């Protein structure tokens, strides 16, 4: 499936079904992160339930400490 | 007389009135590393009335790739960052009242530090201090601008008390661990991008054009060619202890403070005595001479090298122990040298 991640088109395996899978794929699972799916923020408690579909637009913003 | 600022006065968003506003404002920049030096230089050139810049560290050669106010001399002489920054900023624009402070900002000094401040720019390297800034900004209703970067990635968010969500709303707890410039490095363009976001937001706030303030959380990755902006207003929480309806400012309570810290990018542990001291550096040198090893001294600090270990003692009592991240081991060395 193809989804848009932070404005870039990404071809992803169909094994990726949920927001959690997506975060694992991008190695963001252990980070403090805000996920927006098709312009709606996804509650962090729902990452394992909410699924991603072909054509979705996802924004992933994780917090970093460096400066 | 305003020739120096003519190009930004011509700019619609600022104009004569905006410039006059800028010149009346006081900005506190917490941290004089990559983000701190970038923001400080832009705001100094822009003619902000007063800039206070604080930092606990001194210049090292590994800073020079991205910390734009420093030179090799500063690194060789181990000049405290706030001292080197102040000197350079005053050379750039003597109109601006620049005050560099050598200081590890904690709950003890932050209230005083923010008095008469119109805006706080976060240029720190850890979330302990950011949660402190977040609470003190809410308490005194001062806008502040978060910024962070590692590798080719960065993000920024502007926090307006009473209006936007605060950092505690967005994060709920202080993030532990995570990538730092220590582990994955950082490139200067990522720093400059965050600086651009932060300093543009700073200008909007200082000229009092609050409508122009970006309300979104922005992030980018310059290597992966990604960018993102998320409307996070929905994350503002009524029950937030920092900005909600009954504020307790949890991070301003003394129990929540860390006394030791591993410094980002330095493989170094800082130890801070429980009470402020004014260390007698000459007496310290005499004491260290008995232990063997190489000693260097400048008016602000003493550096002591023994075998592969370097320990730096600041006048304000803080000690940096280089070459380790183990706080327990660092404390041992601290007590070995100072008793
Ligand atoms: Zn809040």
Coordinates of C-alpha atoms in Angstrom, one line a residue, chain B residues 74-224:
Chain B
X74 CA 37.2 30.1 22.8
X75 CA 37.6 26.3 22.6
X76 CA 41.3 26.3 23.3
X77 CA 40.9 28.6 26.3
X78 CA 37.7 26.8 27.5
X79 CA 35.8 30.0 27.8
X80 CA 32.4 29.6 29.3
X81 CA 29.8 29.8 26.5
X82 CA 27.8 32.7 28.0
X83 CA 31.0 34.7 28.3
X84 CA 32.1 34.0 24.7
X85 CA 28.6 34.6 23.4
X86 CA 28.2 37.9 25.3
X87 CA 31.5 39.2 23.9
X88 CA 30.7 38.3 20.3
X89 CA 27.1 39.6 20.5
X90 CA 28.3 43.0 21.8
X91 CA 30.7 43.2 18.9
X92 CA 27.9 42.5 16.5
X93 CA 25.5 45.1 17.8
X94 CA 26.4 47.4 20.7
X95 CA 22.8 48.8 20.7
X96 CA 21.6 45.6 22.4
X97 CA 22.1 45.2 26.1
X98 CA 23.5 41.6 26.3
X99 CA 23.9 39.8 29.5
X100 CA 25.7 36.5 29.5
X101 CA 25.3 34.4 32.7
X102 CA 27.3 31.3 33.6
X103 CA 24.6 29.4 35.3
X104 CA 23.0 26.0 35.6
X105 CA 19.3 26.9 35.6
X106 CA 17.3 25.2 38.2
X107 CA 14.2 25.9 40.2
X108 CA 16.3 28.0 42.6
X109 CA 17.2 30.7 40.1
X110 CA 14.5 30.5 37.4
X111 CA 12.0 32.8 39.1
X112 CA 14.5 35.6 39.3
X113 CA 15.8 34.9 35.8
X114 CA 12.4 35.4 34.2
X115 CA 11.5 38.6 36.0
X116 CA 10.8 41.4 33.4
X117 CA 11.3 39.0 30.5
X118 CA 8.9 39.3 27.6
X119 CA 9.8 36.0 25.9
X120 CA 11.8 32.8 26.7
X121 CA 13.6 30.9 23.9
X122 CA 14.3 27.3 24.7
X123 CA 17.8 26.4 23.5
X124 CA 18.4 23.7 26.1
X125 CA 19.4 20.1 25.5
X126 CA 17.1 18.2 27.9
X127 CA 13.5 17.9 29.0
X128 CA 14.2 18.4 32.8
X129 CA 14.9 22.1 32.1
X130 CA 12.1 22.4 29.5
X131 CA 9.5 21.3 32.0
X132 CA 10.9 23.8 34.4
X133 CA 10.7 26.5 31.7
X134 CA 7.2 25.4 30.9
X135 CA 5.9 25.8 34.4
X136 CA 7.6 29.1 35.1
X137 CA 6.3 30.5 31.8
X138 CA 2.8 29.5 32.8
X139 CA 3.2 31.0 36.3
X140 CA 4.4 34.3 35.0
X141 CA 2.4 34.2 31.7
X142 CA 5.4 34.5 29.5
X143 CA 5.4 33.1 25.9
X144 CA 8.1 30.5 25.2
X145 CA 9.3 28.7 22.1
X146 CA 10.3 25.1 22.2
X147 CA 13.0 23.8 19.8
X148 CA 14.8 20.6 19.5
X149 CA 17.0 18.9 17.0
X150 CA 19.1 15.8 16.4
X151 CA 20.7 14.3 13.3
X152 CA 18.9 15.9 10.3
X153 CA 15.6 16.2 12.2
X154 CA 14.1 19.1 14.2
X155 CA 10.9 20.5 15.5
X156 CA 9.4 23.6 17.2
X157 CA 6.3 24.8 19.0
X158 CA 5.3 28.1 20.3
X159 CA 3.6 28.1 23.7
X160 CA 1.3 31.1 24.6
X161 CA 0.0 30.7 28.2
X162 CA -3.8 30.9 28.4
X163 CA -4.0 30.1 24.7
X164 CA -2.1 27.1 23.3
X165 CA -1.5 23.7 24.9
X166 CA 1.7 23.7 27.0
X167 CA 4.5 21.2 26.8
X168 CA 3.0 19.2 29.7
X169 CA -0.2 18.9 27.7
X170 CA 1.7 17.5 24.7
X171 CA 4.0 15.2 26.5
X172 CA 2.3 14.4 29.9
X173 CA 5.6 13.1 31.3
X174 CA 9.3 14.0 30.8
X175 CA 10.6 11.8 28.0
X176 CA 13.4 9.5 29.2
X177 CA 16.3 8.5 27.0
X178 CA 15.9 8.9 23.3
X179 CA 18.4 9.9 20.6
X180 CA 20.7 12.8 21.5
X181 CA 23.5 14.6 19.7
X182 CA 25.6 12.3 21.8
X183 CA 24.5 9.2 20.1
X184 CA 23.4 10.1 16.6
X185 CA 25.1 13.5 16.0
X186 CA 23.5 16.6 14.4
X187 CA 24.1 18.6 11.2
X188 CA 24.2 22.4 11.2
X189 CA 21.4 22.9 8.7
X190 CA 19.0 21.1 11.0
X191 CA 20.0 23.5 13.8
X192 CA 19.6 26.5 11.5
X193 CA 16.1 25.3 10.4
X194 CA 14.9 25.2 14.0
X195 CA 16.6 28.5 14.7
X196 CA 14.7 30.0 11.7
X197 CA 11.4 28.7 13.1
X198 CA 12.1 29.9 16.6
X199 CA 13.5 33.3 15.7
X200 CA 10.7 34.1 13.3
X201 CA 8.2 33.2 16.0
X202 CA 10.2 35.4 18.4
X203 CA 10.0 38.4 16.1
X204 CA 6.2 38.0 15.8
X205 CA 5.8 37.9 19.5
X206 CA 8.2 40.8 20.2
X207 CA 6.5 43.1 17.6
X208 CA 3.2 41.9 19.2
X209 CA 1.7 40.4 16.0
X210 CA 0.1 37.5 17.9
X211 CA -2.2 36.7 15.0
X212 CA 0.8 35.8 12.9
X213 CA 2.1 33.2 15.5
X214 CA 2.1 29.7 14.0
X215 CA -0.2 27.6 16.1
X216 CA 1.0 24.3 14.7
X217 CA 3.7 21.8 15.9
X218 CA 6.2 21.8 13.0
X219 CA 8.8 19.2 12.3
X220 CA 11.2 18.4 9.4
X221 CA 13.9 16.0 8.3
X222 CA 16.3 17.6 5.9
X223 CA 17.9 14.3 4.9
X224 CA 14.7 12.4 4.3

